[in-house]
XYZ file of C-alpha atoms in Angstrom:
660
model
C 6.786 -29.919 38.268
C 9.485 -32.592 38.366
C 6.790 -35.293 38.193
C 5.308 -33.611 35.102
C 8.773 -33.316 33.604
C 9.380 -37.002 34.147
C 6.089 -38.008 32.544
C 6.347 -35.772 29.503
C 10.014 -36.433 28.880
C 11.247 -34.756 25.631
C 7.925 -32.941 25.152
C 8.255 -31.077 28.471
C 10.432 -28.163 27.193
C 8.022 -27.579 24.325
C 4.972 -27.557 26.598
C 6.523 -25.112 29.094
C 7.760 -22.798 26.347
C 4.353 -22.939 24.668
C 2.623 -21.854 27.877
C 5.053 -18.953 28.283
C 4.497 -17.851 24.697
C 0.741 -18.128 25.176
C 1.042 -15.837 28.192
C 3.082 -13.308 26.178
C 0.500 -13.271 23.387
C -2.394 -12.895 25.818
C -0.823 -10.083 27.833
C 0.137 -8.229 24.650
C -3.312 -8.605 23.093
C -5.014 -7.532 26.291
C -2.762 -4.489 26.546
C -3.381 -3.499 22.927
C -7.123 -3.969 23.399
C -7.154 -1.775 26.505
C -5.189 0.824 24.541
C -7.891 0.684 21.857
C -10.662 0.356 24.453
C -13.201 2.568 22.689
C -12.835 0.851 19.320
C -13.000 -2.645 20.804
C -16.071 -1.696 22.827
C -17.754 -0.068 19.838
C -17.246 -3.286 17.889
C -18.561 -5.287 20.862
C -15.411 -7.267 20.434
C -13.927 -8.079 23.809
C -15.002 -11.716 23.887
C -14.295 -12.268 20.190
C -10.861 -10.647 20.296
C -9.730 -12.684 23.290
C -11.332 -16.029 22.398
C -10.419 -15.982 18.711
C -7.033 -14.622 19.680
C -6.459 -17.722 21.803
C -7.285 -19.827 18.761
C -4.764 -17.926 16.631
C -2.120 -18.212 19.356
C -2.535 -21.976 19.654
C -2.220 -22.281 15.886
C 0.913 -20.122 15.915
C 2.527 -22.193 18.647
C 1.595 -25.405 16.821
C 3.277 -24.194 13.649
C 6.347 -23.185 15.645
C 6.824 -26.466 17.505
C 5.291 -29.296 15.480
C 8.590 -30.194 13.792
C 10.787 -29.855 16.922
C 8.244 -31.960 18.848
C 8.425 -34.670 16.186
C 12.217 -34.726 16.211
C 12.433 -34.789 20.000
C 9.884 -37.613 20.169
C 11.942 -39.761 17.804
C 15.570 -38.792 18.455
C 15.944 -37.686 22.092
C 18.549 -39.398 24.230
C 22.105 -39.128 25.539
C 23.648 -40.224 22.231
C 25.152 -37.766 19.730
C 21.961 -37.263 17.764
C 20.046 -36.669 20.969
C 22.526 -34.026 22.114
C 22.297 -32.321 18.721
C 18.503 -32.281 19.047
C 18.754 -30.669 22.483
C 21.054 -27.910 21.225
C 18.861 -27.407 18.189
C 15.774 -27.170 20.389
C 17.481 -24.642 22.661
C 18.316 -22.470 19.675
C 14.793 -22.807 18.301
C 13.197 -21.893 21.648
C 15.471 -18.870 21.965
C 14.781 -17.727 18.426
C 11.037 -18.274 18.772
C 10.830 -16.308 22.001
C 12.877 -13.473 20.538
C 10.734 -13.250 17.388
C 7.491 -13.272 19.341
C 8.639 -10.723 21.919
C 10.173 -8.438 19.309
C 7.113 -8.479 17.048
C 4.783 -7.674 19.937
C 7.055 -4.882 21.168
C 7.160 -3.153 17.763
C 3.424 -3.550 17.220
C 2.251 -0.346 18.975
C 4.532 1.841 16.832
C 3.343 0.071 13.688
C -0.303 0.548 14.693
C 0.305 4.248 15.308
C 1.724 4.585 11.792
C -0.527 2.217 9.804
C -3.483 1.404 12.082
C -2.810 -2.310 11.610
C -0.541 -5.005 13.018
C 2.766 -5.599 11.181
C 1.964 -7.055 7.790
C 3.523 -7.348 4.337
C 4.546 -3.703 4.520
C 6.829 -4.662 7.427
C 8.620 -7.117 5.129
C 8.668 -4.842 2.088
C 10.398 -2.092 4.033
C 13.123 -4.521 5.146
C 14.167 -4.821 1.507
C 15.478 -1.271 1.755
C 17.618 -1.278 4.931
C 19.446 1.965 4.141
C 16.324 4.099 3.790
C 14.448 2.372 6.586
C 17.326 2.554 9.053
C 17.740 6.248 8.253
C 14.017 6.780 8.813
C 14.050 4.842 12.085
C 17.132 6.615 13.366
C 15.710 9.980 12.371
C 12.309 9.629 13.988
C 12.075 6.490 16.077
C 15.106 6.414 18.353
C 13.065 5.539 21.442
C 11.320 2.716 19.598
C 14.684 1.423 18.376
C 16.050 1.455 21.908
C 13.009 -0.371 23.257
C 13.271 -2.951 20.484
C 16.971 -3.466 21.181
C 16.455 -3.864 24.931
C 13.540 -6.238 24.363
C 15.642 -8.305 21.959
C 18.586 -8.555 24.353
C 16.262 -9.503 27.199
C 14.372 -12.077 25.144
C 17.544 -13.702 23.807
C 19.176 -13.830 27.233
C 16.176 -15.153 29.125
C 15.244 -17.458 26.262
C 18.638 -19.119 26.290
C 18.559 -19.507 30.073
C 15.030 -20.906 29.951
C 15.976 -23.369 27.226
C 18.823 -24.630 29.382
C 16.625 -25.091 32.419
C 13.743 -26.881 30.677
C 15.989 -29.256 28.727
C 18.069 -30.450 31.682
C 17.472 -33.899 33.129
C 14.846 -35.035 30.630
C 13.646 -38.621 30.804
C 13.898 -40.669 27.630
C 10.933 -42.447 26.053
C 11.429 -46.144 25.327
C 12.094 -46.862 21.666
C 9.005 -49.016 21.224
C 6.750 -46.127 22.247
C 8.460 -43.431 20.210
C 6.535 -43.934 16.919
C 3.229 -43.743 18.786
C 4.306 -40.646 20.724
C 5.508 -39.032 17.492
C 2.196 -39.812 15.790
C 0.211 -38.290 18.650
C 2.459 -35.226 18.769
C 2.156 -34.624 15.026
C -1.621 -35.135 15.111
C -2.004 -32.611 17.928
C 0.353 -30.177 16.201
C -1.394 -30.394 12.835
C -4.838 -30.096 14.395
C -3.691 -27.144 16.452
C -2.161 -25.433 13.433
C -5.199 -26.012 11.231
C -7.633 -25.191 14.061
C -10.477 -26.552 11.963
C -11.727 -29.725 10.321
C -12.745 -27.748 7.246
C -11.124 -27.779 3.825
C -8.939 -24.745 4.510
C -6.836 -24.204 7.640
C -7.302 -21.282 9.979
C -6.668 -17.880 8.420
C -7.400 -14.264 9.429
C -10.686 -14.223 7.528
C -12.023 -16.977 9.753
C -11.663 -14.894 12.899
C -12.501 -11.513 11.376
C -15.745 -10.123 12.678
C -15.585 -6.331 12.698
C -15.820 -3.672 10.010
C -12.846 -2.067 11.774
C -9.674 -3.677 10.306
C -7.603 -2.947 13.407
C -10.021 -4.826 15.645
C -9.727 -7.859 13.397
C -5.955 -7.493 13.548
C -5.985 -7.409 17.338
C -7.403 -10.919 17.156
C -4.164 -12.029 15.532
C -0.711 -11.902 17.025
C 1.999 -10.035 15.164
C 4.151 -13.080 14.427
C 1.172 -14.798 12.817
C 0.258 -11.624 10.921
C 3.797 -11.332 9.591
C 4.128 -14.969 8.569
C 0.740 -14.929 6.896
C 1.820 -11.863 4.922
C 4.992 -13.641 3.805
C 2.936 -16.609 2.670
C 0.611 -14.333 0.718
C 3.536 -12.597 -0.941
C 4.738 -15.923 -2.303
C 1.946 -15.843 -4.872
C 0.404 -12.839 -6.525
C -3.057 -12.086 -5.305
C -6.089 -11.955 -7.553
C -9.493 -10.435 -6.946
C -10.932 -13.890 -7.624
C -9.294 -15.098 -4.415
C -11.209 -12.581 -2.325
C -14.381 -11.350 -3.989
C -17.392 -13.220 -5.414
C -16.675 -14.467 -8.903
C -18.200 -12.967 -11.987
C -17.913 -13.966 -15.629
C -15.089 -12.300 -17.599
C -17.471 -11.263 -20.380
C -19.583 -9.389 -17.819
C -16.479 -7.756 -16.365
C -15.325 -6.528 -19.753
C -18.772 -5.354 -20.808
C -19.350 -3.380 -17.606
C -15.888 -1.820 -17.646
C -16.263 -0.726 -21.259
C -19.702 0.709 -20.527
C -18.274 2.656 -17.581
C -15.694 4.321 -19.851
C -16.679 7.664 -21.330
C -15.947 7.034 -24.996
C -17.997 6.131 -28.042
C -18.314 2.448 -28.835
C -16.910 3.135 -32.288
C -13.622 4.233 -30.687
C -12.888 0.744 -29.364
C -10.415 -1.225 -31.428
C -11.817 -4.620 -30.436
C -15.297 -6.005 -29.863
C -14.885 -6.394 -26.118
C -14.745 -10.160 -25.837
C -12.563 -12.337 -23.640
C -10.797 -13.561 -26.759
C -9.763 -10.006 -27.686
C -6.142 -9.104 -27.039
C -7.037 -5.813 -25.309
C -10.750 -5.266 -24.622
C -10.342 -1.645 -23.444
C -7.977 -0.609 -26.232
C -9.468 2.458 -27.917
C -8.619 5.476 -30.044
C -8.415 8.608 -27.902
C -8.494 12.028 -29.587
C -7.010 14.938 -27.675
C -9.145 18.021 -27.111
C -6.164 20.299 -27.760
C -4.869 19.878 -31.309
C -1.966 22.338 -31.366
C 1.745 21.641 -30.996
C 2.158 18.864 -28.392
C 3.093 20.154 -24.952
C 5.351 18.872 -22.208
C 3.729 17.005 -19.319
C 4.921 17.233 -15.710
C 3.374 15.289 -12.839
C 4.294 16.671 -9.424
C 3.445 13.805 -7.086
C 3.209 14.910 -3.452
C 4.021 12.428 -0.710
C 1.157 11.853 1.786
C -0.565 15.204 1.178
C -4.232 14.541 1.968
C -7.114 16.958 1.454
C -7.297 17.410 5.225
C -4.196 19.603 4.968
C -5.668 21.926 2.323
C -7.960 24.779 3.339
C -9.595 24.952 -0.108
C -10.790 21.386 0.431
C -12.100 21.951 3.948
C -8.897 20.959 5.715
C -6.315 22.701 7.878
C -4.665 25.881 6.635
C -1.305 24.224 5.959
C -1.036 24.505 2.181
C -1.361 28.188 1.158
C 0.492 27.631 -2.112
C -1.796 24.789 -3.090
C -4.727 27.026 -2.174
C -3.282 29.684 -4.486
C -3.075 27.148 -7.298
C -6.701 26.256 -6.672
C -7.512 29.923 -7.293
C -5.404 30.088 -10.456
C -5.513 26.684 -12.143
C -7.962 23.876 -12.789
C -8.659 22.591 -9.288
C -10.465 19.340 -8.509
C -12.582 19.577 -5.378
C -13.728 15.941 -5.202
C -10.790 13.800 -6.267
C -9.924 10.560 -4.493
C -6.768 8.457 -4.422
C -6.847 4.830 -5.520
C -4.923 3.506 -2.538
C -2.898 4.137 0.586
C 0.649 3.560 -0.680
C 2.916 5.628 -2.882
C 3.264 2.817 -5.410
C -0.516 2.714 -5.730
C -0.545 6.429 -6.529
C 2.306 5.970 -9.014
C 0.392 3.117 -10.594
C -2.682 5.322 -11.048
C -1.048 8.467 -12.452
C 1.521 6.824 -14.735
C -0.385 3.785 -16.039
C -4.068 4.482 -15.362
C -4.356 0.882 -14.133
C -7.157 0.261 -11.663
C -6.265 -0.957 -8.149
C -6.365 -4.621 -7.143
C -5.902 -6.655 -3.926
C -2.409 -7.495 -5.183
C 0.583 -5.248 -4.847
C 0.850 -2.324 -7.225
C 2.072 -3.233 -10.690
C 5.169 -1.203 -9.800
C 6.217 -4.193 -7.682
C 4.831 -7.173 -9.589
C 7.339 -9.233 -11.543
C 5.186 -9.665 -14.622
C 4.761 -5.921 -15.163
C 8.414 -4.928 -14.958
C 8.564 -4.723 -18.738
C 6.049 -4.402 -21.546
C 3.393 -2.802 -19.349
C 1.502 0.252 -20.590
C 2.598 3.600 -19.167
C 2.420 7.238 -20.168
C 6.214 7.208 -20.416
C 6.196 4.389 -22.956
C 3.516 6.153 -24.998
C 5.334 9.501 -24.980
C 8.728 7.937 -25.575
C 7.386 6.600 -28.862
C 6.313 10.150 -29.679
C 9.922 11.284 -29.225
C 9.486 12.760 -25.760
C 12.312 12.719 -23.249
C 10.885 10.679 -20.357
C 12.267 10.963 -16.855
C 11.745 10.350 -13.171
C 13.056 12.916 -10.668
C 13.331 11.864 -7.036
C 15.403 13.119 -4.121
C 16.007 9.630 -2.728
C 17.149 6.280 -4.069
C 15.041 5.363 -7.085
C 15.337 1.631 -6.380
C 13.070 2.091 -3.360
C 9.744 0.263 -3.747
C 11.078 -1.155 -7.026
C 10.404 2.155 -8.799
C 13.607 2.177 -10.825
C 13.123 -1.310 -12.226
C 9.518 -0.648 -13.169
C 10.200 2.757 -14.700
C 13.211 1.709 -16.721
C 11.352 -1.317 -18.024
C 8.331 0.704 -19.082
C 9.384 3.767 -20.991
C 11.239 5.998 -18.519
C 14.612 6.711 -20.096
C 16.148 8.984 -17.485
C 16.469 8.378 -13.728
C 17.341 11.577 -11.873
C 17.647 10.419 -8.269
C 19.863 11.424 -5.341
C 23.055 10.169 -6.963
C 22.610 12.766 -9.729
C 22.051 15.729 -7.367
C 25.034 18.077 -7.091
C 25.623 19.377 -3.568
C 22.033 19.291 -2.260
C 21.452 21.820 0.490
C 19.739 19.373 2.837
C 19.578 15.588 2.961
C 17.124 13.862 5.294
C 16.230 10.232 5.915
C 14.582 9.915 2.524
C 17.110 11.923 0.531
C 17.320 15.488 -0.727
C 14.678 17.883 0.548
C 11.849 19.127 -1.633
C 13.563 22.451 -2.394
C 16.532 20.540 -3.796
C 14.127 18.298 -5.691
C 12.343 21.189 -7.382
C 15.623 23.005 -8.121
C 16.728 19.824 -9.862
C 13.457 19.672 -11.796
C 13.770 23.298 -12.885
C 17.327 22.690 -14.091
C 16.232 19.650 -16.058
C 13.234 21.360 -17.630
C 15.252 24.436 -18.560
C 17.927 22.324 -20.225
C 15.393 20.225 -22.136
C 13.524 23.343 -23.199
C 16.754 24.833 -24.565
C 17.180 21.694 -26.664
C 13.606 22.094 -27.976
C 13.012 18.576 -26.758
C 9.469 17.734 -25.593
C 9.566 16.057 -22.223
C 7.520 14.112 -19.715
C 8.635 14.100 -16.095
C 7.339 12.486 -12.938
C 8.635 14.489 -9.963
C 8.101 12.692 -6.653
C 8.519 14.574 -3.361
C 9.570 12.987 -0.077
C 9.958 15.618 2.665
C 6.445 14.902 3.951
C 7.341 11.365 5.004
C 8.119 10.258 8.533
C 10.368 11.118 10.287
C 9.568 14.473 8.584
C 13.062 15.803 7.953
C 13.262 19.250 6.380
C 15.573 22.291 6.624
C 15.395 24.707 9.520
C 14.183 28.304 9.306
C 12.113 27.831 6.150
C 8.620 28.050 7.579
C 6.863 29.274 10.689
C 6.233 26.053 12.558
C 2.608 25.066 12.981
C 3.307 23.135 16.182
C 6.093 21.683 18.298
C 8.307 19.715 18.042
C 9.572 20.530 14.581
C 9.280 17.038 13.081
C 5.500 16.676 12.895
C 3.368 15.852 9.891
C 1.752 19.307 10.005
C 5.114 21.070 9.798
C 6.312 18.711 7.058
C 3.163 19.381 5.030
C 3.699 23.105 5.448
C 7.305 22.814 4.278
C 6.351 20.638 1.308
C 3.819 23.286 0.282
C 6.440 26.029 0.745
C 8.884 24.224 -1.549
C 6.142 23.656 -4.124
C 5.234 27.358 -4.068
C 8.853 28.364 -4.708
C 8.987 26.037 -7.709
C 5.729 27.294 -9.198
C 6.886 30.918 -9.000
C 10.166 29.984 -10.643
C 8.391 27.955 -13.335
C 6.087 30.867 -14.198
C 9.147 32.862 -15.258
C 10.790 29.996 -17.114
C 11.203 29.185 -20.798
C 9.121 26.018 -20.431
C 6.034 27.396 -18.633
C 3.904 28.250 -21.671
C 4.547 24.908 -23.321
C 3.987 22.646 -20.317
C 0.945 21.087 -18.681
C 1.548 20.541 -14.956
C -0.493 18.625 -12.465
C 0.206 18.594 -8.749
C -1.479 15.667 -7.023
C -0.995 13.679 -3.833
C -0.131 10.004 -4.000
C -2.338 9.340 -0.948
C -3.286 10.780 2.412
C -0.845 10.705 5.318
C -2.634 7.834 7.005
C -5.709 5.785 6.240
C -6.789 4.630 9.683
C -10.151 4.402 11.336
C -12.927 1.917 11.906
C -14.109 1.754 8.278
C -12.762 -0.976 5.979
C -12.225 1.750 3.397
C -12.036 5.098 5.263
C -13.237 7.240 2.375
C -12.409 10.579 3.956
C -8.747 9.578 4.079
C -8.721 8.921 0.330
C -9.623 12.505 -0.590
C -6.601 14.333 -1.967
C -5.728 17.630 -3.692
C -5.074 17.865 -7.435
C -4.636 20.953 -9.615
C -3.729 21.233 -13.288
C -1.882 24.422 -14.212
C 0.599 25.907 -16.684
C 0.556 28.036 -19.785
C -2.922 28.220 -21.310
C -4.697 26.499 -18.405
C -7.620 28.644 -17.313
C -8.965 28.838 -13.782
C -11.730 26.375 -13.086
C -13.249 24.997 -9.889
C -14.271 21.450 -10.801
C -16.673 19.769 -8.369
C -17.204 16.603 -10.396
C -16.349 13.295 -8.725
C -12.874 12.429 -10.006
C -10.482 9.522 -9.576
C -6.686 9.552 -9.789
C -7.226 7.334 -12.832
C -8.790 10.252 -14.700
C -5.703 12.457 -14.580
C -3.645 10.514 -17.111
C -6.107 10.708 -20.040
C -6.824 14.338 -19.144
C -3.144 15.293 -19.291
C -2.728 13.571 -22.646
C -5.739 15.437 -23.984
C -4.507 18.818 -22.707
C -1.049 18.179 -24.156
C -2.430 17.373 -27.611
C -1.524 13.673 -27.639
C -3.745 11.496 -29.822
C -3.166 7.836 -29.064
C -4.465 4.319 -29.066
C -4.273 3.017 -25.498
C -6.082 0.814 -22.925
C -6.733 3.540 -20.283
C -10.182 3.267 -18.648
C -10.100 6.694 -16.943
C -12.103 9.705 -18.126
C -10.762 12.586 -20.190
C -11.969 15.430 -17.995
C -11.681 17.989 -20.786
C -14.914 16.406 -22.009
C -18.334 16.225 -20.389
C -18.627 13.210 -18.118
C -22.217 12.113 -17.452
C -23.138 12.046 -13.783
C -23.909 8.338 -13.955
C -20.330 7.644 -15.115
C -18.567 9.695 -12.471
C -17.054 7.309 -9.933
C -14.034 6.629 -7.793
C -12.470 3.339 -6.815
C -10.425 2.898 -3.650
C -8.350 -0.054 -2.497
C -7.183 -0.549 1.075
C -5.372 -3.836 1.425
C -7.876 -6.442 0.295
C -10.924 -4.184 0.590
C -12.273 -2.422 -2.506
C -14.751 0.462 -2.542
C -16.646 2.021 -5.426
C -18.409 5.356 -4.945
C -20.810 7.062 -7.318
C -21.343 10.780 -7.864
C -24.238 10.858 -5.378
C -22.088 9.151 -2.686
C -23.529 5.660 -2.969
C -20.822 3.203 -1.960
C -20.260 -0.485 -2.661
C -17.600 -2.315 -0.637
C -16.112 -5.720 -1.400
C -14.210 -7.471 1.385
C -12.557 -10.912 1.368
C -14.978 -13.783 1.671
C -18.051 -11.579 1.963
C -20.911 -10.493 -0.231
C -20.968 -6.889 -1.382
C -22.124 -4.354 1.194
C -23.698 -1.034 0.239
C -23.780 2.325 1.982
C -24.496 6.012 1.678
C -21.475 8.183 2.407
C -21.791 11.478 4.278
C -18.711 13.547 3.295
C -19.414 16.180 5.935
C -19.359 13.669 8.796
C -17.127 11.136 7.026
C -19.590 8.378 7.882
C -21.062 5.410 6.042
C -24.614 4.327 6.741
C -25.949 1.056 5.393
C -28.301 1.514 2.456
C -29.599 -0.825 -0.263
C -28.672 0.391 -3.744
C -29.492 -0.663 -7.283
C -28.125 -3.976 -8.479
C -26.854 -2.283 -11.622
C -24.502 -0.154 -9.496
C -23.316 -3.190 -7.538
C -22.732 -5.105 -10.766
C -20.656 -2.269 -12.231
C -18.662 -1.922 -9.006
C -18.119 -5.682 -8.932
C -16.842 -5.729 -12.497
C -14.403 -2.905 -11.853
C -13.181 -4.583 -8.670
C -12.340 -7.651 -10.758
C -11.040 -5.863 -13.857
C -7.472 -5.177 -12.759
C -6.758 -8.801 -11.869
C -8.377 -10.064 -15.063
C -6.458 -7.554 -17.174
C -3.179 -8.389 -15.461
C -3.658 -12.135 -15.785
C -4.630 -11.995 -19.471
C -2.135 -9.296 -20.518
C -4.853 -6.825 -21.493
C -2.708 -3.905 -20.335
C 0.579 -4.534 -22.086
C 2.526 -1.906 -24.008
C 2.053 -1.606 -27.747
C 4.416 -1.526 -30.668
C 2.623 1.602 -31.832
C 0.259 4.024 -30.124
C -0.883 5.611 -33.359
C -4.629 5.944 -33.800
C -5.988 3.503 -36.329
C -8.114 4.621 -39.253
C -11.762 4.916 -38.339
């Protein structure tokens, strides 16, 4: 070892540390793969996971050490600059080892929650330390302890290792240093790129399975995190991931997929038009305009609702299905709350980018139901038991028509506060107080009420429900409590002054988790949704419905005529079978499903794949389908990015219907 140390000189500490890091990555990946043995075996992925994983690890190490290796090659020695380089290298080695160990240690918990390695969501949550720390302390104490112990161990051993490997280094002669530096940089760059192609190594190059987790196992968590940070630096567009298609075709197909007469469109549907989907929408109900309330349920998938074939955990939702207008085949647009908010408040179709709730360009002057109703003299508000700045909600809402933020700071003496804020009972009591006061003022109102009790670590008050299982803080018990709180509100609302003049919809933002081996696990996108209130008759609706269809339907039921760019269907009208569809986005994968369960999936860097979905077994089987369906799916997959880029979905100065 001493002979090797003498020959390598200033490069020796980097080589030894690199080998140790490579061992850490390999052991971690092997352990995770054994944990997911069945899924790796089903994907026939053992060789690919380990071999491609080695490639990713070498690239990661090259990125980590290419600059330190260059500096050590040029500046090492016993002079002041050399000593500074040694101390800098020791700090860098210690930091690198800590980051790598920590990220691998937290990976299992992240996989359990999201079925993926740490990604951009890991970074986005760090923006909200108060809420996240409360969540972690409430439900992940063991994980926190493990992470702390791993960090202390990694920092301690890393510092000791850095001392040992940097002691007694030989110094390269000055005349050879430029050549050594050139070789070191060449090796580092080649290792980081891991290819002679135009683009350097990226996750798509080593992806091979239809199971996203298996592809993620090929990565290491430090690489996954850094790649996510890089991607966040620029907004993502569908053009970066899916096969390109002409904008005129996109617009034509999207307009044809809308369920309105061509004469209702304000423009001709060309790329040069300011808003190709802008159209005049006439409400079915033409009486006095009604209030609109959206009750958005956190993580309440169809699998928790007996009426939809799930567990018997939501008796009050089941009761609403027997009393109101219940949708039996409605699917969420995504797997995050902001994606659900995007769908039900703006009607904007999902994209590979973040939800418009979080994009800088859409923080003002973006179309929303609140902006439309605010112009019509409605009081527009958001009611939330937590901090409304979470996930950038407050900024987006205030910039796009929401005039009133009723979050935790406005709650007076809530009975129970958990990791995410006031419990759902407090939330609905607050909503009832607000609606009663607005009703007394004869002020029409729109309110988005967003629950949070059914969010890990599943904090809710004691002695409210009969627990479904033990321990108390499980998703099943949280779902049951969320349903209990909803039921109490509905009974109170039925006896209120605002009931007869309000259209309510209760709908989930997304399912609890969207894991599994499918790129887009369709069964985990199915959610409950019921419209109810004064004048809403019972109806069991088995049409295929998207979250995007709720917004135009609510406007129609409330008697709101408007000119807007919404592409969703007004479900008060007949929707031809061939136009019934849902669109689902999971990360960078987009799925389009037709009424007869034909599915088109677009994944990064791949041609469209087509399937037949079996809702009973929740399985996709490969099946060729008509090119016309693929073309329409393709256009809709591209529409959101095109509309965002070209400002097709901006707010208007007036939402009044133009003369026909």
